[in-house]
Amino acid sequence: MKLVRTRAGIVSEVMSVGRRGYTFAACLLLMVGLTTHAQAQGTPISRSSQDITVAQGVPVTPSDPAVRPSAGMGAGLPLQSTPLEDLLLEKNLISRDEWLRTKAEEERRTFERLTEGQFRASPRWFERINVNGYAQFRYSTRSQNNLTNQQGESFSNNNNGDFFYRRIRMVFQGQMSDRISFFIQGAYEGNGFQTSNAEMVDAYADYYITKNKEHRIRAGLQRVPNSFDTYRSSSQRQELDRSESVQTGAPGERDFGLAYYWSPKVAQERFATMTTYHNGPGDYGVFGIMVYNGQGRNQIERNRDKHFGAKLSYPFELPNGRLLEAGVLAFTGIYNVQNVGAPTSTSGSRCAKVLTHGGCEIQDQRVTAYIFTPPQPWGFQGEYTVGRGPERNAQGFVAEQELHGGYAQVNYTWRYSDVGQLTPYVRYSYYHGGMKNFQGAAADNTMWNFGLVWEPDTHLRLVSEYSLHDRLDTTVLALNRSQDELYGHWLRFQIQYFFN
């Protein structure tokens, strides 16, 4: 039976099914009347507005910690659970996907009502601040110490077989007015040399140009248009790391800059629905453009050249109800490689441009295409990137070189209760290029990841992952010495809990 989004439409279609009987139809009509009356009186059907949290992509990306298929702080407002939708699902008159879409639409409307109510009840902006966050506690072991993941594991790069916090994040966010919102996120995990560290990872404000929130400007420390993986928060992403093929384009995922995003209403609704499954990053617009420093998160600008990036994508809904997002991202700029010496030095990484430009300034360009469909119940995600960037050769010289790589990932979600679920996933990735934030070290690698995610509760996520690696050693860069090739495996476990 095709889903009709309005309650009146649902009741009409249910009544047309004669075999269910007039008694059942009358009960449904009674429930519709009761819930409609409650909403008309302004009575919340579910939780109070104090429980509202929002996603990083856009300050209004609701979903449901109480009944949504995946845990995570980035999803937001509880889905409004009413007896009507639940009973239709119980009687198998609608599918779980139709149930999710109906609730996503209801939560969007409820969120708009609650937001208006908040402004009336709390005219002072600081009374509308929401606090949430998450923590990731890991145990990591690998077959050899040099088999590291410079982009993904932070403190564990220097320790094999340790317990450690991969991430501890606290978020402060809110609406200063109906057109202005803010998002501030601090990080307290280790930085590779100590077990704890304080750093700002997000600090931006959104200004909505139009009342329907289709056009917005974002200013501050924010995610850059590098890849689909870059936009995904670790609160939503189930696998333990991003793929190096795309992560090397934007280490830290963020930078200081100014961005514009356009997202029509139909796209906003589909982006919101995707977050109720897995891995959806939220609303980063159908079209976006950004100018930013280009040196990485919390790094000062080291040249006068700014990076320019753009994104073009669209979330589709296929006739069978499957959601699918496809898009392309690109950026260009000049990157200043740090910790490299002049051509005559004895440094492990040298650069000819140090003499002519006063620094190792290398062209930094990428184009990345992606496709993503959330697990309904199976899902797929893949990206491929090409470009040019800094890379160290066998003689230790850093110069502009071509790069390419990508990954493909499949997963399947088994929901064994309203809140509990299991998700196995498999990912293959490869990358041929340099790591610009590690002296341009060559990073030729291939990797297989096999993981299992258990979410027994909306505030808890358990992940176990086994990975196989074939890569170059990026930890030892010596004069006139090529990088060693390493083979090995990792076994990692993570407990992630959410404050929302």
Coordinates of C-alpha atoms in Angstrom, one line a residue:
M1 CA 0.0 0.0 0.0
K2 CA 1.4 3.3 -1.0
L3 CA 2.0 5.8 1.9
V4 CA -0.1 8.9 2.1
R5 CA 1.6 11.4 4.3
T6 CA -1.5 13.1 5.8
R7 CA -3.6 11.4 8.5
A8 CA -6.8 12.0 6.5
G9 CA -5.2 10.2 3.6
I10 CA -4.1 7.3 5.7
V11 CA -7.5 6.9 7.3
S12 CA -9.2 7.0 3.9
E13 CA -7.0 4.3 2.5
V14 CA -7.4 2.2 5.6
M15 CA -11.2 2.4 5.4
S16 CA -11.0 1.3 1.8
V17 CA -9.7 -2.1 3.0
G18 CA -13.0 -3.6 3.8
R19 CA -11.7 -6.8 5.2
R20 CA -10.3 -5.0 8.2
G21 CA -13.9 -4.2 9.3
Y22 CA -15.8 -1.0 10.3
T23 CA -14.8 -1.4 14.0
F24 CA -11.1 -1.1 13.2
A25 CA -11.8 2.0 11.0
A26 CA -13.9 3.6 13.7
C27 CA -11.1 3.1 16.2
L28 CA -8.6 4.7 13.9
L29 CA -10.9 7.7 13.3
L30 CA -11.2 8.1 17.1
M31 CA -7.5 8.1 17.5
V32 CA -7.0 10.6 14.7
G33 CA -9.5 12.9 16.3
L34 CA -7.8 12.6 19.7
T35 CA -4.3 13.3 18.4
T36 CA -5.5 16.1 16.1
H37 CA -7.3 17.7 19.1
A38 CA -4.1 17.4 21.2
Q39 CA -2.0 19.1 18.6
A40 CA -4.6 21.8 18.1
Q41 CA -4.4 22.5 21.8
G42 CA -0.6 22.8 21.5
T43 CA 0.0 19.7 23.6
P44 CA 3.3 17.9 22.8
I45 CA 2.6 14.3 21.8
S46 CA 6.0 13.1 23.0
R47 CA 8.9 14.7 24.8
S48 CA 9.2 18.4 25.7
S49 CA 11.2 20.9 23.8
Q50 CA 14.0 20.5 26.3
D51 CA 15.1 17.4 24.5
I52 CA 15.8 19.1 21.2
T53 CA 19.2 18.5 19.6
V54 CA 20.3 19.3 16.1
A55 CA 22.7 18.1 13.5
Q56 CA 25.9 19.8 12.3
G57 CA 24.8 20.0 8.7
V58 CA 22.0 22.5 9.5
P59 CA 20.6 23.6 12.9
V60 CA 17.3 22.0 12.1
T61 CA 17.8 18.3 11.3
P62 CA 15.4 16.4 13.5
S63 CA 15.2 12.7 14.1
D64 CA 14.3 10.4 16.9
P65 CA 16.5 9.1 19.7
A66 CA 13.5 7.2 21.1
V67 CA 12.6 5.2 18.0
R68 CA 15.0 6.0 15.2
P69 CA 17.1 3.1 13.8
S70 CA 20.4 4.4 14.8
A71 CA 21.9 6.2 17.9
G72 CA 23.8 9.4 17.7
M73 CA 23.8 12.9 18.9
G74 CA 23.6 14.4 15.4
A75 CA 20.0 13.3 14.7
G76 CA 18.1 15.6 17.0
L77 CA 14.5 16.0 17.9
P78 CA 12.5 12.9 19.0
L79 CA 10.2 11.5 16.4
Q80 CA 6.6 12.1 17.5
S81 CA 5.2 8.7 18.2
T82 CA 1.4 8.6 17.9
P83 CA -0.9 5.6 18.3
L84 CA -2.1 5.9 14.7
E85 CA 1.2 5.3 12.9
D86 CA 2.2 2.6 15.5
L87 CA -1.0 0.7 15.1
L88 CA -0.8 0.9 11.3
L89 CA 2.7 -0.6 11.5
E90 CA 1.5 -3.3 14.0
K91 CA -1.3 -4.3 11.6
N92 CA 1.2 -4.4 8.7
L93 CA -0.8 -1.8 6.8
I94 CA 2.4 0.3 6.3
S95 CA 6.0 -0.8 6.1
R96 CA 8.7 0.3 8.5
D97 CA 10.2 2.6 5.8
E98 CA 6.8 4.3 5.4
W99 CA 6.5 4.5 9.2
L100 CA 9.8 6.3 9.3
R101 CA 8.9 8.7 6.6
T102 CA 5.6 9.6 8.2
K103 CA 7.3 10.2 11.5
A104 CA 10.1 12.3 9.9
E105 CA 7.4 14.5 8.4
E106 CA 5.5 14.8 11.7
E107 CA 8.7 15.6 13.6
R108 CA 9.5 18.4 11.1
R109 CA 6.2 20.0 11.7
T110 CA 6.4 19.5 15.4
F111 CA 9.9 21.0 15.5
E112 CA 8.6 24.1 13.7
R113 CA 5.8 24.4 16.3
L114 CA 8.2 23.9 19.2
T115 CA 10.7 26.4 17.8
E116 CA 8.0 29.0 17.6
G117 CA 6.9 28.1 21.1
Q118 CA 10.4 28.4 22.4
F119 CA 10.7 31.9 21.1
R120 CA 7.5 32.9 22.8
A121 CA 8.3 31.1 26.1
S122 CA 12.0 32.0 26.2
P123 CA 12.7 35.4 24.6
R124 CA 16.3 35.4 25.9
W125 CA 18.6 33.6 23.6
F126 CA 20.7 31.9 26.3
E127 CA 17.6 30.1 27.6
R128 CA 17.4 28.3 24.2
I129 CA 20.9 26.8 24.3
N130 CA 21.0 23.0 24.0
V131 CA 24.0 21.0 25.3
N132 CA 24.8 17.5 24.0
G133 CA 27.8 15.4 23.0
Y134 CA 29.4 12.0 22.8
A135 CA 32.5 10.0 23.8
Q136 CA 34.4 7.1 22.1
F137 CA 36.4 4.8 24.3
R138 CA 38.7 2.4 22.3
Y139 CA 41.0 -0.5 22.6
S140 CA 43.4 -1.0 19.7
T141 CA 45.9 -3.6 18.9
R142 CA 47.9 -4.2 15.7
S143 CA 50.4 -6.7 14.3
Q144 CA 53.3 -4.2 14.2
N145 CA 54.0 -0.8 15.8
N146 CA 54.7 1.0 12.5
L147 CA 51.4 0.0 11.1
T148 CA 49.7 3.3 12.0
N149 CA 46.7 5.3 10.8
Q150 CA 48.0 8.9 10.9
Q151 CA 44.6 10.3 9.8
G152 CA 42.4 8.3 12.1
E153 CA 43.7 7.1 15.4
S154 CA 45.3 10.1 17.2
F155 CA 46.8 8.9 20.5
S156 CA 46.9 5.2 19.5
N157 CA 49.5 6.1 16.8
N158 CA 52.1 5.9 19.5
N159 CA 50.7 3.1 21.6
N160 CA 49.9 -0.5 20.7
G161 CA 47.4 -2.4 23.0
D162 CA 46.2 0.6 25.0
F163 CA 42.9 1.8 26.2
F164 CA 42.3 5.4 25.2
Y165 CA 39.6 8.0 24.3
R166 CA 39.4 8.6 20.6
R167 CA 36.9 11.4 20.9
I168 CA 35.2 13.3 23.7
R169 CA 33.0 16.0 22.3
M170 CA 30.6 18.6 23.9
V171 CA 28.3 20.7 21.8
F172 CA 26.6 24.0 22.6
Q173 CA 24.0 25.1 20.1
G174 CA 20.9 27.2 19.8
Q175 CA 18.8 29.7 18.0
M176 CA 19.7 33.4 18.7
S177 CA 16.7 34.4 16.6
D178 CA 14.5 32.9 13.9
R179 CA 17.2 33.6 11.3
I180 CA 20.4 33.1 13.3
S181 CA 21.7 29.9 14.9
F182 CA 25.1 28.9 16.3
F183 CA 27.1 25.6 16.8
I184 CA 30.1 25.3 19.0
Q185 CA 31.9 22.0 19.6
G186 CA 34.9 21.4 21.8
A187 CA 37.2 18.3 21.7
Y188 CA 39.0 16.9 24.8
E189 CA 40.6 13.7 23.4
G190 CA 44.3 13.0 23.0
N191 CA 46.3 14.6 20.1
G192 CA 48.9 11.8 19.5
F193 CA 51.3 12.8 22.2
Q194 CA 49.1 13.0 25.3
T195 CA 45.9 11.4 26.5
S196 CA 43.9 14.5 26.8
N197 CA 43.8 17.8 24.9
A198 CA 41.5 20.8 24.6
E199 CA 40.7 22.0 21.1
M200 CA 37.9 23.8 19.3
V201 CA 36.6 21.7 16.3
D202 CA 33.5 23.7 15.3
A203 CA 32.6 27.3 15.9
Y204 CA 30.2 28.8 13.4
A205 CA 27.0 30.7 13.0
D206 CA 24.3 30.3 10.3
Y207 CA 22.2 33.2 8.9
Y208 CA 19.1 32.2 7.0
I209 CA 18.6 34.6 4.1
T210 CA 15.0 33.4 3.6
K211 CA 12.3 32.5 6.1
N212 CA 11.9 29.1 4.6
K213 CA 15.5 28.4 5.4
E214 CA 16.4 27.3 1.8
H215 CA 19.3 29.8 1.6
R216 CA 21.9 30.2 4.4
I217 CA 25.3 31.7 5.0
R218 CA 27.7 30.0 7.4
A219 CA 30.7 31.7 8.9
G220 CA 33.5 30.4 11.2
L221 CA 35.3 27.1 11.8
Q222 CA 33.3 24.5 9.8
R223 CA 33.5 21.4 7.6
V224 CA 34.9 22.0 4.1
P225 CA 33.6 20.7 0.7
N226 CA 36.1 17.9 0.3
S227 CA 34.0 14.7 0.3
F228 CA 30.8 13.0 1.5
D229 CA 32.9 11.3 4.2
T230 CA 34.2 14.7 5.4
Y231 CA 30.7 15.9 6.1
R232 CA 29.7 12.9 8.2
S233 CA 30.0 13.5 12.0
S234 CA 31.6 10.7 14.0
S235 CA 28.4 10.7 16.0
Q236 CA 26.6 9.4 12.9
R237 CA 29.4 7.4 11.2
Q238 CA 29.4 3.8 12.4
E239 CA 32.8 2.6 11.0
L240 CA 35.8 3.6 13.1
D241 CA 37.6 5.8 10.5
R242 CA 37.1 7.7 7.3
S243 CA 38.9 6.4 4.3
E244 CA 42.4 7.9 3.8
S245 CA 41.6 8.3 0.1
V246 CA 39.4 11.2 0.9
Q247 CA 40.5 12.1 4.4
T248 CA 43.9 13.2 3.1
G249 CA 42.2 16.0 1.2
A250 CA 41.0 17.7 4.4
P251 CA 42.8 16.5 7.5
G252 CA 40.6 17.5 10.5
E253 CA 37.6 18.0 8.1
R254 CA 37.3 21.7 9.0
D255 CA 38.8 25.1 8.4
F256 CA 38.1 28.8 8.9
G257 CA 35.9 30.1 6.1
L258 CA 32.7 31.5 4.7
A259 CA 30.1 29.3 3.0
Y260 CA 26.8 29.6 1.2
Y261 CA 24.3 26.6 1.0
W262 CA 21.1 26.2 -0.9
S263 CA 18.7 23.5 0.0
P264 CA 15.0 23.4 -1.2
K265 CA 12.3 22.1 1.1
V266 CA 12.0 18.6 -0.6
A267 CA 15.8 18.1 -0.2
Q268 CA 15.7 19.3 3.5
E269 CA 13.1 16.6 4.2
R270 CA 15.0 13.8 2.5
F271 CA 18.3 14.8 4.2
A272 CA 16.5 14.7 7.5
T273 CA 15.0 11.2 6.8
M274 CA 18.5 9.9 5.8
T275 CA 19.8 10.7 9.3
T276 CA 17.2 8.4 10.8
Y277 CA 19.0 5.5 9.2
H278 CA 22.8 5.4 9.2
N279 CA 25.7 7.6 8.1
G280 CA 23.6 10.5 6.7
P281 CA 25.5 13.7 7.5
G282 CA 22.5 16.0 7.6
D283 CA 21.7 19.0 5.4
Y284 CA 24.8 20.5 3.7
G285 CA 22.8 21.8 0.8
V286 CA 22.0 20.7 -2.7
F287 CA 24.5 23.4 -3.8
G288 CA 27.2 24.9 -1.7
I289 CA 30.3 27.1 -2.2
M290 CA 33.0 28.0 0.3
V291 CA 36.2 30.1 0.6
Y292 CA 38.6 29.1 3.4
N293 CA 42.2 29.3 4.5
G294 CA 43.1 25.8 3.3
Q295 CA 45.8 24.9 5.9
G296 CA 43.6 22.6 8.0
R297 CA 41.7 22.7 11.3
N298 CA 42.8 25.4 13.7
Q299 CA 45.9 26.2 11.5
I300 CA 46.9 29.7 10.7
E301 CA 47.0 30.9 7.1
R302 CA 50.6 30.5 5.8
N303 CA 50.1 32.2 2.4
R304 CA 47.8 34.7 0.8
D305 CA 46.1 32.1 -1.4
K306 CA 42.7 31.0 -0.2
H307 CA 41.1 27.6 -1.0
F308 CA 37.8 27.6 -3.0
G309 CA 35.5 24.6 -2.8
A310 CA 32.0 23.7 -4.1
K311 CA 29.5 21.0 -3.8
L312 CA 26.6 19.9 -6.1
S313 CA 24.4 17.0 -5.0
Y314 CA 20.8 15.8 -4.8
P315 CA 18.9 13.4 -2.6
F316 CA 16.5 11.2 -4.7
E317 CA 13.6 9.1 -3.6
L318 CA 13.1 6.1 -5.9
P319 CA 9.6 4.6 -6.7
N320 CA 10.2 1.8 -4.3
G321 CA 10.9 4.2 -1.4
R322 CA 14.7 3.9 -1.4
L323 CA 16.6 7.0 -0.7
L324 CA 19.7 7.8 -2.8
E325 CA 22.1 10.7 -2.7
A326 CA 24.6 11.4 -5.4
G327 CA 27.0 14.4 -5.9
V328 CA 30.3 15.8 -6.7
L329 CA 32.7 18.1 -4.7
A330 CA 35.8 20.0 -5.8
F331 CA 38.3 22.4 -4.3
T332 CA 41.5 24.2 -5.4
G333 CA 44.2 26.2 -3.7
I334 CA 47.8 26.4 -2.6
Y335 CA 49.0 24.3 0.4
N336 CA 52.1 25.2 2.4
V337 CA 53.8 21.9 3.5
Q338 CA 55.3 22.2 7.0
N339 CA 58.5 20.8 8.5
V340 CA 60.4 20.4 5.3
G341 CA 63.9 21.6 4.6
A342 CA 65.8 23.3 1.8
P343 CA 67.2 21.1 -1.0
T344 CA 70.7 21.2 0.5
S345 CA 69.5 20.3 4.0
T346 CA 69.8 16.9 5.7
S347 CA 66.0 16.8 6.4
G348 CA 64.1 13.7 5.6
S349 CA 61.7 15.8 3.5
R350 CA 63.1 18.6 1.3
C351 CA 61.5 21.0 -1.1
A352 CA 63.0 23.1 -3.9
K353 CA 60.4 25.8 -3.5
V354 CA 61.7 26.7 0.0
L355 CA 64.5 28.7 -1.8
T356 CA 62.3 30.4 -4.4
H357 CA 59.0 30.9 -2.5
G358 CA 60.1 31.1 1.1
G359 CA 58.1 27.9 1.8
C360 CA 57.0 24.6 0.3
E361 CA 53.9 25.9 -1.5
I362 CA 52.3 23.2 -3.7
Q363 CA 49.1 23.2 -5.8
D364 CA 46.3 21.4 -3.9
Q365 CA 43.3 20.3 -6.1
R366 CA 40.7 17.6 -6.0
V367 CA 37.5 16.5 -7.6
T368 CA 35.4 13.8 -5.7
A369 CA 32.3 12.0 -6.8
Y370 CA 30.1 10.0 -4.5
I371 CA 26.9 7.9 -4.2
F372 CA 25.1 7.0 -0.9
T373 CA 22.1 5.0 -0.1
P374 CA 21.2 4.3 3.6
P375 CA 20.5 0.7 4.8
Q376 CA 16.9 -0.1 3.9
P377 CA 17.9 -2.7 5.2
W378 CA 21.0 -2.9 3.0
G379 CA 23.0 0.2 2.1
F380 CA 25.9 1.3 0.0
Q381 CA 28.4 4.2 0.1
G382 CA 31.3 4.9 -2.3
E383 CA 33.5 7.8 -3.4
Y384 CA 36.3 8.3 -5.9
T385 CA 38.7 11.2 -5.9
V386 CA 41.3 12.5 -8.4
G387 CA 43.6 15.5 -8.2
R388 CA 47.1 16.9 -7.6
G389 CA 48.9 17.6 -4.4
P390 CA 52.2 17.5 -2.5
E391 CA 54.0 14.1 -2.3
R392 CA 57.4 13.0 -1.2
N393 CA 59.5 10.9 -3.7
A394 CA 62.1 8.3 -2.9
Q395 CA 64.9 11.0 -2.7
G396 CA 63.0 12.9 -0.1
F397 CA 61.9 15.8 -2.3
V398 CA 58.3 17.1 -1.9
A399 CA 56.7 18.2 -5.2
E400 CA 53.4 18.4 -6.9
Q401 CA 52.2 14.9 -8.0
E402 CA 48.9 13.3 -9.3
L403 CA 46.8 11.5 -6.8
H404 CA 43.7 9.2 -7.0
G405 CA 41.8 6.7 -4.8
G406 CA 38.5 5.8 -3.4
Y407 CA 36.4 3.3 -1.4
A408 CA 33.3 1.2 -1.6
Q409 CA 31.3 0.1 1.5
V410 CA 28.2 -2.1 1.9
N411 CA 26.3 -2.7 5.1
Y412 CA 23.1 -4.4 6.3
T413 CA 21.0 -3.4 9.3
W414 CA 18.9 -5.9 11.3
R415 CA 16.5 -4.2 13.6
Y416 CA 15.4 -6.6 16.3
S417 CA 13.4 -4.1 18.3
D418 CA 12.2 -0.5 18.2
V419 CA 15.6 0.7 19.4
G420 CA 18.0 -2.3 19.1
Q421 CA 19.9 -3.2 15.9
L422 CA 22.9 -4.9 14.5
T423 CA 24.8 -3.7 11.4
P424 CA 27.7 -5.6 9.8
Y425 CA 29.7 -3.7 7.2
V426 CA 32.6 -4.4 4.7
R427 CA 34.7 -1.7 3.1
Y428 CA 37.5 -1.8 0.6
S429 CA 39.7 1.3 0.0
Y430 CA 42.9 2.3 -1.8
Y431 CA 44.8 5.6 -2.2
H432 CA 47.8 6.6 -4.3
G433 CA 49.1 10.0 -3.4
G434 CA 50.7 12.0 -0.6
M435 CA 49.7 13.1 2.9
K436 CA 50.1 16.9 2.8
N437 CA 49.9 17.4 6.6
F438 CA 52.7 14.8 7.2
Q439 CA 55.5 16.4 5.2
G440 CA 54.0 15.1 2.0
A441 CA 54.7 11.5 2.9
A442 CA 53.7 9.0 0.2
A443 CA 50.7 7.1 1.4
D444 CA 50.2 4.3 -1.2
N445 CA 47.8 1.9 0.6
T446 CA 45.1 -0.6 0.3
M447 CA 42.8 -1.7 3.1
W448 CA 40.0 -4.0 3.9
N449 CA 37.7 -3.3 6.9
F450 CA 35.2 -5.8 8.4
G451 CA 33.1 -4.5 11.2
L452 CA 30.1 -5.2 13.4
V453 CA 28.0 -2.5 15.1
W454 CA 25.6 -3.2 17.9
E455 CA 23.3 -0.5 19.1
P456 CA 21.2 -1.9 22.1
D457 CA 20.1 1.5 23.1
T458 CA 19.8 5.0 21.5
H459 CA 22.5 6.3 23.8
L460 CA 25.0 3.4 23.3
R461 CA 26.9 2.0 20.3
L462 CA 29.4 -0.9 20.4
V463 CA 31.8 -1.4 17.4
S464 CA 34.3 -4.2 16.7
E465 CA 36.5 -4.0 13.6
Y466 CA 39.2 -6.1 12.0
S467 CA 41.2 -4.6 9.2
L468 CA 43.9 -5.7 6.7
H469 CA 46.6 -3.2 5.6
D470 CA 49.1 -3.0 2.8
R471 CA 50.7 0.5 3.0
L472 CA 53.9 2.6 3.1
D473 CA 55.4 3.6 6.5
T474 CA 54.7 7.3 7.1
T475 CA 56.4 7.4 10.5
V476 CA 60.1 7.3 9.5
L477 CA 61.2 9.9 6.8
A478 CA 65.0 9.7 6.5
L479 CA 67.4 11.4 4.0
N480 CA 67.7 9.5 0.7
R481 CA 65.7 6.6 2.1
S482 CA 62.4 5.4 0.5
Q483 CA 59.5 4.5 2.7
D484 CA 59.2 0.9 3.8
E485 CA 56.1 -1.1 2.8
L486 CA 54.2 -2.6 5.6
Y487 CA 51.7 -5.5 5.8
G488 CA 49.6 -6.3 8.8
H489 CA 46.3 -6.2 10.6
W490 CA 44.4 -4.3 13.2
L491 CA 41.8 -5.4 15.8
R492 CA 39.9 -2.6 17.5
F493 CA 36.9 -2.2 19.8
Q494 CA 34.9 0.9 20.6
I495 CA 32.3 1.9 23.2
Q496 CA 30.5 5.1 22.2
Y497 CA 27.9 6.8 24.4
F498 CA 25.9 9.8 23.7
F499 CA 24.8 12.8 26.0
N500 CA 21.5 13.7 24.4

